[in-house]
Structure formats: structure tokens, C-alpha cells
XYZ file of C-alpha atoms in Angstrom:
694
model
C -35.903 3.667 -19.192
C -33.961 1.837 -16.473
C -30.169 1.945 -16.217
C -28.274 -0.266 -13.746
C -24.678 -0.687 -12.671
C -22.852 -2.946 -10.230
C -19.539 -3.161 -8.402
C -18.337 -6.431 -6.874
C -15.570 -8.000 -4.892
C -15.318 -11.512 -3.525
C -17.552 -10.687 -0.565
C -20.153 -8.144 -1.635
C -22.076 -6.539 -4.466
C -23.255 -2.959 -4.776
C -26.020 -2.362 -7.313
C -27.296 1.063 -8.349
C -30.155 1.854 -10.673
C -31.727 4.889 -12.312
C -35.216 5.101 -13.756
C -36.459 7.768 -16.151
C -33.053 9.482 -16.083
C -33.433 10.430 -12.410
C -30.732 10.227 -9.766
C -29.498 6.712 -9.136
C -30.263 4.843 -5.940
C -28.559 1.911 -4.221
C -31.016 -0.914 -4.822
C -28.845 -3.704 -3.405
C -25.858 -3.888 -1.088
C -24.897 -7.125 0.567
C -23.522 -10.611 -0.157
C -22.052 -11.168 -3.606
C -24.668 -11.710 -6.305
C -24.215 -14.170 -9.178
C -22.650 -12.677 -12.283
C -25.782 -13.543 -14.273
C -28.138 -11.659 -11.926
C -30.556 -9.482 -13.892
C -30.004 -5.983 -12.528
C -33.179 -4.507 -13.986
C -35.139 -7.115 -12.061
C -33.206 -6.187 -8.918
C -34.084 -2.530 -9.537
C -37.764 -3.235 -10.030
C -37.909 -5.657 -7.087
C -36.589 -2.895 -4.817
C -39.699 -0.752 -5.417
C -42.093 -0.650 -2.464
C -45.871 -0.670 -2.700
C -48.185 2.331 -2.437
C -51.169 2.479 -0.101
C -53.421 5.035 1.552
C -51.835 8.202 2.899
C -48.912 7.995 0.461
C -48.032 9.727 -2.771
C -49.049 7.920 -5.931
C -45.391 7.083 -6.599
C -42.696 6.745 -3.965
C -39.840 9.260 -4.327
C -36.468 7.590 -4.803
C -34.158 7.138 -1.853
C -31.381 8.215 -4.194
C -27.679 8.861 -3.700
C -28.712 12.498 -3.149
C -32.405 12.597 -2.123
C -34.126 15.580 -3.723
C -36.639 17.800 -1.966
C -38.026 18.733 -5.393
C -39.188 15.120 -5.819
C -41.314 15.303 -2.652
C -38.817 13.162 -0.765
C -40.247 12.803 2.769
C -36.912 12.723 4.616
C -33.727 14.734 4.868
C -32.514 15.886 1.429
C -28.960 15.193 0.350
C -28.366 18.738 -0.902
C -29.419 22.165 0.392
C -28.449 25.235 -1.660
C -29.009 28.959 -1.998
C -28.190 31.007 -5.037
C -25.811 33.960 -5.088
C -28.513 36.289 -3.734
C -29.308 33.960 -0.840
C -32.556 32.593 -2.251
C -33.126 28.839 -1.767
C -33.689 26.655 -4.788
C -34.492 22.998 -5.307
C -32.497 21.242 -8.010
C -33.812 18.382 -10.146
C -31.064 16.330 -11.694
C -31.217 14.266 -14.883
C -28.838 11.564 -16.036
C -25.882 12.886 -18.036
C -23.207 10.197 -18.344
C -21.487 7.215 -16.719
C -17.797 6.341 -16.433
C -17.035 2.828 -15.240
C -14.201 0.348 -15.030
C -13.846 -2.942 -13.168
C -13.652 -1.443 -9.658
C -14.932 2.121 -10.075
C -18.159 3.842 -11.056
C -18.827 7.543 -11.588
C -22.371 8.716 -12.299
C -22.925 12.293 -13.472
C -26.252 14.126 -13.447
C -27.159 17.612 -14.689
C -29.722 20.246 -13.729
C -29.671 22.550 -16.738
C -32.218 24.962 -15.267
C -30.016 25.856 -12.321
C -26.668 25.216 -14.019
C -25.647 22.398 -11.668
C -23.687 19.207 -12.245
C -23.688 16.476 -9.588
C -21.394 13.439 -9.619
C -21.380 10.403 -7.329
C -18.251 8.249 -7.368
C -17.794 4.739 -5.993
C -14.627 2.660 -5.870
C -14.498 -0.852 -4.434
C -11.241 -2.396 -3.232
C -11.227 -6.115 -4.105
C -8.611 -6.906 -1.453
C -9.775 -4.907 1.588
C -13.511 -4.912 0.627
C -13.847 -1.203 1.444
C -16.008 0.985 -0.798
C -14.916 4.611 -1.173
C -17.770 6.978 -2.078
C -17.636 10.692 -2.804
C -19.979 13.421 -4.114
C -19.030 16.490 -6.157
C -21.080 19.520 -7.175
C -20.173 22.030 -9.887
C -22.136 25.218 -10.579
C -22.191 27.573 -13.541
C -22.250 30.552 -11.171
C -21.269 30.917 -7.482
C -23.772 29.500 -4.978
C -24.010 29.050 -1.226
C -23.882 25.493 0.059
C -25.708 24.595 3.259
C -25.403 20.797 3.046
C -23.989 18.192 0.687
C -24.093 14.544 1.627
C -21.654 11.966 0.397
C -23.517 9.372 -1.711
C -26.399 8.052 0.374
C -26.591 4.380 1.304
C -29.704 2.557 2.500
C -29.596 1.043 5.974
C -30.580 -2.610 6.498
C -34.163 -3.370 7.473
C -33.086 -6.250 9.714
C -31.041 -3.950 11.959
C -32.551 -3.217 15.358
C -29.886 -0.810 16.546
C -27.055 1.380 15.404
C -23.668 1.803 17.066
C -21.943 5.161 16.947
C -19.190 6.784 18.981
C -18.951 9.600 21.483
C -16.248 10.674 23.891
C -14.391 13.403 25.680
C -10.854 14.387 26.496
C -9.214 11.332 28.108
C -12.338 9.297 27.361
C -12.406 8.775 23.602
C -14.147 6.061 21.549
C -17.134 5.343 23.759
C -19.660 3.144 21.968
C -23.354 4.092 21.941
C -26.079 1.609 21.037
C -29.237 3.367 19.862
C -32.384 1.518 18.722
C -33.831 2.289 15.321
C -37.152 4.088 15.440
C -39.166 6.317 13.100
C -37.419 9.638 12.659
C -33.818 10.678 12.672
C -30.617 10.062 14.602
C -28.750 13.309 13.899
C -25.187 13.835 15.074
C -23.055 16.802 14.168
C -19.615 17.920 15.219
C -19.118 21.668 14.754
C -15.814 22.014 16.629
C -13.768 22.389 13.443
C -11.807 19.186 13.963
C -12.727 15.494 13.890
C -13.518 15.715 17.598
C -13.396 13.623 20.734
C -17.154 13.976 21.008
C -18.436 12.568 17.700
C -16.033 10.213 15.943
C -17.313 9.956 12.332
C -18.131 6.267 12.342
C -21.301 4.170 12.325
C -21.884 0.430 12.718
C -25.178 -1.206 11.684
C -25.380 -4.782 12.995
C -28.185 -6.931 11.696
C -30.260 -8.909 14.163
C -28.144 -11.440 16.077
C -24.773 -10.117 14.905
C -21.831 -10.216 17.326
C -18.171 -9.326 17.102
C -17.459 -12.631 15.356
C -20.637 -13.543 13.460
C -23.545 -12.094 11.509
C -24.198 -9.408 8.897
C -22.869 -5.926 9.696
C -22.615 -2.704 7.660
C -20.173 0.039 8.663
C -19.206 3.585 7.646
C -16.431 6.072 8.301
C -16.288 9.651 7.006
C -12.690 10.625 6.251
C -12.658 14.362 6.910
C -10.898 16.303 9.676
C -13.063 19.406 9.940
C -16.236 18.216 11.641
C -19.039 16.151 10.174
C -22.761 15.589 10.123
C -24.390 12.155 10.276
C -28.039 11.385 9.547
C -29.470 7.922 10.177
C -33.137 8.231 9.298
C -36.121 5.910 9.170
C -38.760 7.318 6.826
C -42.517 7.022 7.440
C -42.655 4.253 4.817
C -40.000 2.265 6.722
C -37.060 2.839 4.402
C -33.825 3.924 6.044
C -31.033 6.160 4.828
C -27.486 6.972 5.958
C -25.992 10.377 5.164
C -22.493 11.627 6.000
C -20.939 14.929 5.009
C -19.110 17.989 6.289
C -20.842 19.744 9.146
C -23.632 21.930 7.766
C -22.941 25.578 6.852
C -19.137 25.326 6.931
C -18.646 26.694 3.411
C -18.701 30.366 4.300
C -18.317 31.769 0.785
C -20.242 31.315 -2.436
C -18.295 29.012 -4.766
C -18.650 27.121 -8.010
C -17.299 23.777 -6.867
C -17.834 21.654 -3.767
C -16.943 18.104 -2.798
C -17.453 15.861 0.183
C -14.808 13.898 1.983
C -14.505 10.209 1.216
C -17.150 8.013 2.813
C -15.666 4.584 3.532
C -18.286 1.829 3.610
C -18.036 -1.922 4.096
C -20.294 -4.942 4.413
C -19.292 -7.927 6.552
C -20.825 -11.387 6.803
C -18.751 -12.314 9.852
C -19.659 -9.722 12.422
C -18.103 -6.466 13.490
C -14.681 -8.068 13.064
C -15.243 -8.311 9.315
C -15.729 -4.549 9.180
C -12.801 -3.944 11.533
C -10.378 -6.043 9.494
C -11.478 -4.278 6.306
C -10.949 -0.813 7.815
C -7.642 -1.782 9.480
C -6.171 -3.216 6.285
C -7.494 -0.444 4.071
C -6.102 2.296 6.283
C -2.728 0.619 6.737
C -2.232 -0.574 3.154
C -4.181 1.920 1.011
C -4.471 5.218 2.917
C -1.344 5.765 5.047
C 1.866 6.454 3.130
C 4.673 5.404 5.465
C 8.081 6.994 4.689
C 9.832 3.682 5.346
C 7.205 0.922 5.155
C 9.849 -1.785 5.495
C 11.260 -0.316 8.739
C 9.978 -1.820 12.004
C 7.773 0.505 14.017
C 10.137 1.983 16.643
C 9.496 1.988 20.385
C 8.762 5.588 21.376
C 9.889 7.588 24.336
C 8.073 10.898 24.881
C 9.384 13.179 27.617
C 6.150 15.134 28.275
C 5.055 13.439 31.487
C 8.638 13.423 32.755
C 9.547 17.112 32.452
C 6.544 19.038 31.040
C 7.870 22.565 30.282
C 10.947 22.290 32.509
C 13.604 21.543 29.886
C 17.099 20.997 31.219
C 19.700 19.539 28.862
C 21.668 17.388 31.362
C 18.408 16.016 32.766
C 17.022 15.268 29.303
C 20.242 13.468 28.391
C 19.980 11.345 31.529
C 16.347 10.510 30.766
C 17.202 9.638 27.163
C 19.922 7.235 28.282
C 17.550 5.464 30.681
C 14.834 5.275 28.005
C 17.284 3.722 25.542
C 18.317 1.158 28.123
C 14.657 0.175 28.539
C 14.330 -0.392 24.803
C 13.238 2.981 23.383
C 14.224 3.574 19.764
C 12.802 7.069 19.184
C 13.092 10.027 21.579
C 10.409 12.711 21.220
C 10.988 16.169 22.685
C 7.558 17.543 23.528
C 6.205 21.048 24.206
C 8.511 23.676 25.738
C 11.585 23.847 23.451
C 10.782 27.107 21.594
C 10.231 30.822 22.178
C 9.902 31.671 25.862
C 7.567 28.703 26.378
C 7.651 28.091 30.143
C 3.958 27.235 30.358
C 0.962 26.947 28.038
C 0.062 30.657 28.123
C 2.702 31.954 25.714
C 4.901 31.631 22.625
C 2.809 29.386 20.373
C 3.779 30.311 16.776
C 7.237 31.547 17.835
C 8.893 28.504 16.266
C 12.501 29.251 17.112
C 14.639 27.294 19.573
C 14.687 28.861 23.042
C 18.314 29.984 23.641
C 17.768 30.033 27.409
C 17.142 26.275 27.478
C 19.212 25.328 24.440
C 22.071 27.858 24.109
C 23.686 25.718 21.407
C 20.422 24.810 19.729
C 18.939 21.333 19.659
C 22.042 19.720 18.177
C 23.620 18.624 21.506
C 20.465 16.768 22.537
C 19.894 15.305 19.074
C 23.508 14.140 18.829
C 23.217 12.503 22.244
C 19.981 10.767 21.246
C 21.548 9.499 18.021
C 24.609 8.251 19.914
C 22.260 6.165 22.046
C 20.911 4.512 18.900
C 17.580 6.386 18.865
C 16.028 8.663 16.261
C 14.714 12.094 17.267
C 11.214 13.538 17.168
C 9.919 17.029 17.931
C 6.568 18.536 19.014
C 4.823 21.298 17.072
C 1.395 22.886 17.202
C 1.522 24.859 13.943
C -2.165 25.771 13.574
C -2.335 27.611 16.903
C -1.142 30.918 18.331
C -0.969 32.462 21.804
C -1.978 36.123 22.149
C 1.194 36.382 24.240
C 3.558 35.669 21.340
C 5.765 37.722 19.053
C 3.856 36.638 15.968
C 0.441 37.566 17.386
C 1.742 40.987 18.343
C 3.033 41.428 14.813
C 0.080 39.846 12.971
C -3.072 39.820 15.114
C -5.108 39.615 11.876
C -3.780 36.082 11.318
C -5.902 34.694 14.161
C -9.165 33.004 13.233
C -12.304 34.446 14.814
C -13.210 37.585 16.686
C -10.855 39.620 18.828
C -12.852 38.938 22.003
C -13.279 35.185 21.438
C -13.059 32.654 24.256
C -9.569 31.187 24.356
C -8.848 27.483 24.579
C -5.740 26.460 26.503
C -4.847 30.159 26.392
C -4.633 30.096 22.608
C -6.359 30.995 19.375
C -6.300 29.210 16.037
C -4.442 30.647 13.083
C -6.514 31.254 9.965
C -5.201 28.413 7.811
C -7.217 29.602 4.816
C -4.775 32.534 4.432
C -1.879 31.730 2.075
C 0.418 34.061 4.007
C -0.198 32.072 7.212
C 0.601 28.796 5.497
C 3.713 30.292 3.909
C 4.908 31.565 7.302
C 4.382 28.180 8.936
C 6.011 26.308 6.093
C 9.042 28.576 6.434
C 9.323 28.372 10.234
C 8.589 24.660 10.653
C 10.552 23.815 7.521
C 13.547 25.748 8.794
C 13.672 23.594 11.946
C 13.183 20.362 9.976
C 15.862 21.436 7.529
C 18.425 22.446 10.135
C 18.182 19.347 12.326
C 17.937 15.614 11.661
C 14.345 15.124 12.786
C 12.805 11.749 12.054
C 9.367 12.450 13.484
C 6.955 15.302 14.207
C 4.239 15.174 16.834
C 1.663 17.577 15.336
C -0.754 18.793 17.999
C -4.078 20.709 17.833
C -5.110 21.640 21.366
C -8.330 23.595 20.994
C -11.585 23.556 19.087
C -12.074 26.296 16.497
C -13.982 29.502 17.320
C -16.178 28.801 14.287
C -16.451 25.837 11.918
C -14.933 26.520 8.518
C -14.101 23.934 5.860
C -11.432 26.265 4.461
C -9.509 25.844 7.727
C -9.244 22.104 7.217
C -8.289 22.441 3.573
C -5.575 24.924 4.581
C -4.194 22.558 7.209
C -4.185 19.725 4.691
C -2.309 21.958 2.246
C 0.385 22.841 4.787
C 0.940 19.225 5.807
C 1.063 18.165 2.164
C 3.711 20.813 1.417
C 5.842 19.768 4.377
C 5.480 16.100 3.453
C 6.656 16.863 -0.068
C 9.632 18.861 1.236
C 10.572 16.365 3.970
C 9.366 12.962 2.721
C 11.447 10.998 5.238
C 9.824 12.641 8.271
C 6.982 10.772 9.933
C 4.070 12.777 11.416
C 1.760 11.932 14.303
C -1.713 13.472 14.502
C -2.486 14.576 18.041
C -5.327 16.873 19.091
C -5.530 16.930 22.879
C -5.189 13.202 22.362
C -7.851 11.756 20.068
C -9.456 14.952 18.778
C -8.277 14.565 15.174
C -8.387 10.915 14.159
C -9.867 10.067 10.786
C -8.799 8.674 7.426
C -8.502 12.199 5.991
C -5.727 13.259 8.368
C -4.166 9.794 8.167
C -3.781 10.191 4.428
C -1.166 12.783 5.404
C 0.168 11.414 8.700
C 1.413 8.078 10.006
C 0.356 7.687 13.615
C -2.343 8.950 15.959
C -2.219 9.717 19.648
C -5.377 7.964 20.746
C -5.809 9.806 24.034
C -3.967 12.049 26.458
C -4.852 9.454 29.090
C -2.156 6.861 29.773
C -4.426 5.205 32.341
C -4.187 1.560 31.251
C -7.759 0.783 32.337
C -9.135 3.572 30.157
C -6.736 2.690 27.356
C -7.820 -0.950 27.351
C -11.369 0.031 26.360
C -10.416 2.911 24.058
C -7.943 0.833 22.077
C -10.406 -2.030 21.808
C -13.149 0.165 20.354
C -10.839 2.216 18.143
C -9.551 -0.994 16.541
C -12.827 -1.229 14.624
C -11.182 1.437 12.436
C -7.474 1.621 13.340
C -4.692 -0.970 12.947
C -1.844 -1.457 15.384
C 0.655 0.262 13.060
C -0.831 3.756 13.525
C -2.188 3.590 17.092
C 0.228 5.043 19.631
C 0.041 3.578 23.147
C 2.500 4.498 25.882
C 3.378 3.176 29.320
C 2.557 6.059 31.625
C 3.833 6.855 35.121
C 2.943 4.777 38.159
C 0.381 7.406 39.189
C -1.612 8.450 36.128
C -1.649 12.232 35.788
C -5.193 12.347 34.348
C -6.998 9.831 36.564
C -4.911 9.696 39.738
C -4.937 5.882 39.648
C -1.892 3.885 40.704
C -1.541 0.991 38.263
C 0.897 -1.909 38.279
C 3.692 -1.848 35.690
C 2.663 -5.241 34.287
C -0.786 -4.026 33.339
C 0.525 -0.725 31.976
C 3.195 -2.425 29.876
C 1.018 -5.140 28.339
C -1.767 -2.696 27.469
C 0.776 -0.528 25.621
C 2.152 -3.630 23.899
C -1.219 -4.148 22.208
C -0.522 -1.220 19.870
C 2.437 0.908 18.681
C 4.343 0.784 21.947
C 6.114 3.572 23.781
C 6.883 5.061 27.210
C 5.784 8.413 28.604
C 6.981 8.677 32.162
C 10.103 9.668 34.046
C 12.177 6.467 33.890
C 13.973 7.552 37.063
C 10.812 6.711 39.023
C 11.039 3.008 38.151
C 12.176 0.512 40.729
C 14.645 -2.119 39.594
C 11.827 -4.661 39.378
C 9.605 -2.304 37.378
C 12.455 -1.544 34.978
C 13.086 -5.274 34.512
C 9.440 -5.980 33.733
C 9.147 -3.048 31.337
C 12.322 -4.113 29.548
C 11.018 -7.683 29.221
C 7.645 -6.649 27.792
C 9.322 -4.193 25.435
C 11.652 -6.938 24.249
C 8.662 -9.208 23.645
C 6.992 -6.463 21.595
C 10.143 -5.913 19.540
C 10.414 -9.637 18.873
C 6.801 -9.817 17.680
C 6.145 -6.440 16.056
C 7.001 -7.506 12.512
C 4.080 -9.926 12.311
C 1.817 -7.997 14.681
C 1.961 -4.844 12.559
C 0.298 -6.845 9.756
C -2.035 -8.792 12.052
C -5.805 -8.393 12.201
C -7.098 -7.151 15.552
C -10.222 -9.180 16.328
C -12.667 -8.313 19.102
C -13.596 -11.377 21.137
C -17.110 -11.849 22.492
C -16.216 -12.073 26.160
C -18.816 -13.856 28.317
C -17.610 -11.796 31.290
C -18.356 -8.050 30.991
C -15.365 -7.374 33.257
C -12.985 -8.778 30.640
C -12.045 -6.929 27.438
C -10.372 -9.408 25.139
C -8.958 -9.300 21.649
C -7.043 -11.645 19.379
C -4.265 -10.493 17.068
C -4.196 -12.985 14.199
C -1.213 -13.086 11.852
C -1.627 -12.888 8.102
C -2.088 -16.480 6.982
C -3.373 -17.506 10.410
C -0.204 -19.280 11.543
C 0.065 -17.562 14.915
C -1.885 -15.329 17.248
C -1.715 -13.534 20.556
C -4.689 -12.997 22.865
C -4.857 -10.117 25.346
C -7.541 -10.630 27.996
C -7.636 -7.541 30.218
C -9.731 -7.447 33.369
C -11.006 -3.935 34.001
C -13.312 -4.714 36.925
C -14.365 -7.388 39.407
C -16.206 -10.330 37.861
C -19.676 -11.184 39.129
C -18.944 -14.917 39.122
C -16.108 -16.679 40.960
C -14.277 -18.549 38.201
C -13.362 -17.087 34.821
C -15.708 -18.068 32.018
C -14.093 -19.740 28.972
C -13.037 -17.228 26.316
C -13.823 -18.315 22.759
C -11.400 -17.398 19.988
C -12.251 -16.679 16.365
C -11.119 -17.120 12.727
C -8.972 -20.193 13.375
C -8.883 -23.294 11.184
C -11.308 -25.712 12.795
C -9.388 -28.924 12.062
C -5.904 -27.507 12.670
C -4.003 -27.967 15.936
C -2.650 -25.009 17.889
C -0.141 -24.862 20.724
C -1.291 -22.252 23.255
C 0.962 -20.830 25.968
C 0.154 -18.429 28.784
C 2.984 -15.969 28.266
C 2.762 -14.262 31.663
C 1.754 -17.217 33.865
C 4.179 -15.995 36.530
C 1.796 -13.092 37.165
C -0.830 -15.398 38.712
C -1.657 -14.102 42.229
C -1.519 -16.246 45.347
C -5.331 -16.358 45.424
C -5.160 -18.319 42.167
C -4.733 -21.647 43.991
C -5.935 -24.183 41.422
C -4.049 -26.053 38.718
C -5.622 -25.235 35.347
C -3.391 -26.537 32.564
C -2.285 -23.156 31.249
C -0.788 -22.185 34.604
C 1.910 -24.816 34.248
C 2.101 -26.005 30.638
C 1.324 -25.215 27.061
C -1.620 -27.074 25.570
C -2.243 -28.308 22.043
C -5.878 -28.288 20.961
C -7.881 -27.871 17.779
C -9.090 -24.615 16.357
C -12.586 -26.056 16.698
C -12.130 -26.444 20.452
C -10.740 -22.918 20.832
C -13.638 -21.418 18.873
C -16.437 -23.563 20.330
C -15.392 -24.025 23.968
C -12.603 -21.514 24.409
C -9.708 -20.927 26.769
C -10.154 -21.535 30.492
C -7.965 -18.916 32.158
C -6.635 -18.761 35.716
C -8.343 -16.550 38.275
C -7.014 -12.978 38.428
C -7.462 -9.633 40.147
C -9.014 -6.612 38.433
C -6.544 -4.358 36.618
C -4.538 -7.328 35.380
C -4.166 -8.927 31.975
C -3.467 -12.387 30.586
C -1.354 -12.717 27.448
C -1.624 -15.973 25.489
C 0.442 -16.958 22.477
C -0.733 -19.500 19.927
C 0.821 -21.120 16.880
C -0.019 -23.822 14.382
C 1.665 -27.176 15.007
């Protein structure tokens, strides 16, 4: 007997089938199929032939490949019973629950007392598929590995793109060719991680940013993940995502994966990026005030570090407000006896030495300047040199002699008493003061991976969100160490990197936009000399790079010259004038013909206007700039294009290209086929071009 099911939106179809009551497999995923398509035929047509050296029947590449079926690749489930003995389940069809956009398939292994369910939900607007696996057991078992529902990888893909990184160097793209065997990546740091962002892009042959078939995945879980991209000996390919292996440290009767977000695009990587951006912004993040414009941030960290002085902070706040800041964030150093990073984490009480009258005088001053107030916390961490550690050393996660990270340990978030303590201490501060925003940091990897730690952190954030629904939260983890859709279901902004180096940021922001919209991606104008790279970077470049995302400042404004302050104020004003449409815009990666140029196009909903940022990170190999082709415009429509910062052209730009002196009105077809001819420029500069329909 063959059973088949399908989910569709306007772009794609997902077809699953089950034969002989066995686990279902994805037998088609790609462009939308006709409504009258015979799904049983699709199922049967997906079967591959058998030849010498193979089994007589090919094991299914199912949503959870089973070792008991002689599957030749990585299984989707690895278990041990309560005594530690391994066993191999064999599931049989039990039931189906389906509506227009959702499908849940349940299978049962009566011999071992197991129930497995694979759920799929397709969003007809964003085109993102959400997939999740659940396992229930009649008696407690030990889980080694559970994959989210397995998808096949396209046969016409020659390479895969995944992401690596480091502190101050997040979102580096890796291109790895497909070959027989397995691409295995696992993050066991206990957080999402700088090193292994849980995303995967599968471009089909010939695909670019703007054209071609592309499949993409993101695993929305904050506790470390495992990714398997495997080509079997018979040529079939599978994609598995799940929690990092062996992170369920206790026998249990119920397990579930995080949500695996999957999308198919027929117009290049940008199709996947737009789907992820819109889905995260509109379906995942729950903004406290969605109608409120995203405020310009000022964060005092790189101005004062731990040296908090109220008159100085008031002076800095006044200068930040004059530059255009609308939210003042007080960073690390306001609590306990926190004079450096070796002490006082978990002692969440205002330091009376620095703030003898509490935080109210600073908050009142900030409010009088027309800004809201934000505050830094790192709730999941504890310093050995702290009052709470001396009182409750058993609250720390890991062994007593563990290696510290930034002089700190992690609190055991699986303990209810730890979560209750943190809810009380953090909640007391949020209740006493008018705090609009929390920067929630996580500055070390865990001493051991443990899924219960992540669930505990989620629980604490959820409780605080319920108690203080008007407070916005930023996820920071030494910069980009905890960025994923799981944490963003509970927070509203991410700190992409601790690096404010605009050259590094240009690339990081560009790559991260495959998954993240402007609304949640914090980007700040750092000091003239970057504290993580040592580079000295011009204020124009720093300001315009920050203006590509959720803009802010993070420097001592007293260092600015009058000219630098003027430029920063002008760019900030431009961002404020444009943020309402830009926050809803699609960020599109442009296929730059010059490797030195990183370019992207922010296209408004409806396509009536756009802005192009063309940043030059290095020296070009050729003399004159190559034309930059735009994307997703209406071919027969006319657009007026203006070089917004033409005054930044250097004296070595001696020619008279049209954009240096005037706006130009050309067709969308011209802009997409020929492209924009830009003036010559130095490295570490950026051109900003505005376009609108006429």
C-alpha cells in the first residue's frame, strides 16, 4: 500500500510518500506541481534501480532513516534502553493529521514502545517550511541522536555552502564540493556558536545570488547542533540537522528536535534570503511595539568600559542624543563590585560606590534627553569571585576544577532554584526602574554540552518576557555566539559581532542577511581606532556600514571632530528618514563583478524604491569600476537613480560619469542587464545609491 501527502504554496511543493506502512520519505521538493499531479506516480518514479553490489531492494531515505532497514548511511535516530543497551527501532504507520498548510505523520514501534512523529508546516506567504521531529517512549530511554525530519539534497548541486567563524569574525562562508561520504559539522559549545552557524545553502548548478535553483536550511536551536550532509554509495543525498549528539544526559520518555526551517528558491540565494528574512521578522520575532520605529542605539561600552562615573555618563548621553541616539544602553560594570571582568557576575544589585542613589539619576537624565534606557545583564554566568558563588557554589555548571572562560563559570540553568533566583534578581531591577531594553550577554562556552541548559535559559527568558512584556531583549554572546531562530523567538535583536571594524562588518552583515533582516541586526559606529582590529577607519565608511542595519553608535562621542560629528549626524538623519520602509525591505545580495566590492540592494515592499550599498573592502585589480547589476526590478519601469554621497568622491576620481553630477532615469531592464557605472573610489569607502520609480 502506498500513501502520499503534499504541501504547497505558490512557489513550491513538498511531497511525501510511505510504502508498506514504513516511514515516509520526501519524494519531491521543488517548483510547484500541478494540482492534478498523481502523487502515487511521483512516489513510484522516485524509486531508483537495483544493480550488482546492492541489496535487492533499496532502503528508504526516509524522514528518519532506520539502521534496522539496512540503510547504508547515517541513521536519523540512535537510542539505548534504560540499561544502556542499544536497540534498533522499526516504525510502522500509525496515523496522519493534515490541514491546508500543515502535515503531521505519526509512526509506532510497538515492540520497543516508541512513537515517532514528523511535523511539517508551510507558510504560504514567506515560503518557509518548518519541520520538527518528536519521540515518545513507554519507558525512559537514553537518546544519542535524533534528527529533525530528513530532506533529500538536490542531485544537480555541485557544492554546499555552510558557515564558520570566530570571535570578531562571524558568518564566514565555506564552499565545499559534494563527494561520496559525509560532510559532518557539530557544535558542542553549548550555544549556537561563532564557529558553526546552523545554516546550509545548496545551490544547483549555475545558481548565483540572483538566479537559479537553491535549497536552504536553518536549525533554530540555541544549544549547539549537528549537521550531516551525506552522499550515499548509490548517489542519493540526505540532509540531517538536530541537537548536538549526546546532549540529553538523562533517560527520558519524551524528546523533540528544534525547528528545522527549510526553503526552496527559483531565483537564487536571494530567494532563500528573502524568505528567511521575512519569516523571522514577521512570524518568529514578537516585537513589544511592532509599530514603533527601530530606535538609534547608543551603547557606552567602548567609551567607558568598567569605569562608570555618573557626571561623565551624563555628558556622554547628552552628546549621543545630539548626534541622533534614541536609546542609551548602560553596559557591563553597573552592579556588585564589578570593576573588571574577574568578579561579581550574578551579584545583580546596583553598585552603591558608582551609583549611590541607584540608577534613577542616570535614567531620569536619559529620559529628559528624549532617549529610552537599556541595561546589560549576563544572567546565565557567575564569577567564582562573587557573593552568590560563595553562597551557592553548587549552582555552577560543571566540575569544580573546570577551565574558566573570561574568568567565569556558567550557572546550571536546569536547576529551578537557579532560574527562580535569576528571575527574582533581574526582575527586581526591571521592576524598580523604567528599562526599555535588556542586552542579554553570554560570554563563554559551556563546560559540557547539555540540552537542559538551553531549555532552562529559554524558560527564564520566557518568564521575564511574560512579566515585562514591554521590555525588548537583545541576544549577545561575545558578539554573534548565540544567533538563531530559537533565541530570536524570545528576543528582538542580535549583536552580530563584538567587532565594530566596518570592513569586517561589511562582509559579516552581507552574509548574515541570508538569514537575518535589518530589523533585528544591530550595527554600531565604532571608535576611530577599532579596539579589536587596530584599524583607523574614516567616519563616512563606519557610518554608512552601520546604516545598512539597525543603526547605533558605540564610541566615546567626545573623540569626534566637528566634521566627524556633522557627518555622523547627517547619516543618522538619513537612516531615521528611511528606516520605516527599510525595516520592511528585502536585503538582496548583488553579484558583484569585482571581488573587492561587496554590494547589496535594499528593495522596498512593492518595489517602489531601493537603496544600494556598494562597499569597497580592498583594492580592485582593474582600473575602472565594473558595472554593478541590480536585481528584482520591473524591467519596463523607469527608475530615477541618485548617488547619495557623491561629495565623497576623491580627487583621484577625475572623470565625469553621470552619477557624479546628476541623477539618471533609466529602465529596470538597463539596471538589471547592464548595471550602474560607479565613480572610481579608494578601498575602505562605500557608495550609496537611492532609486525610485518615476
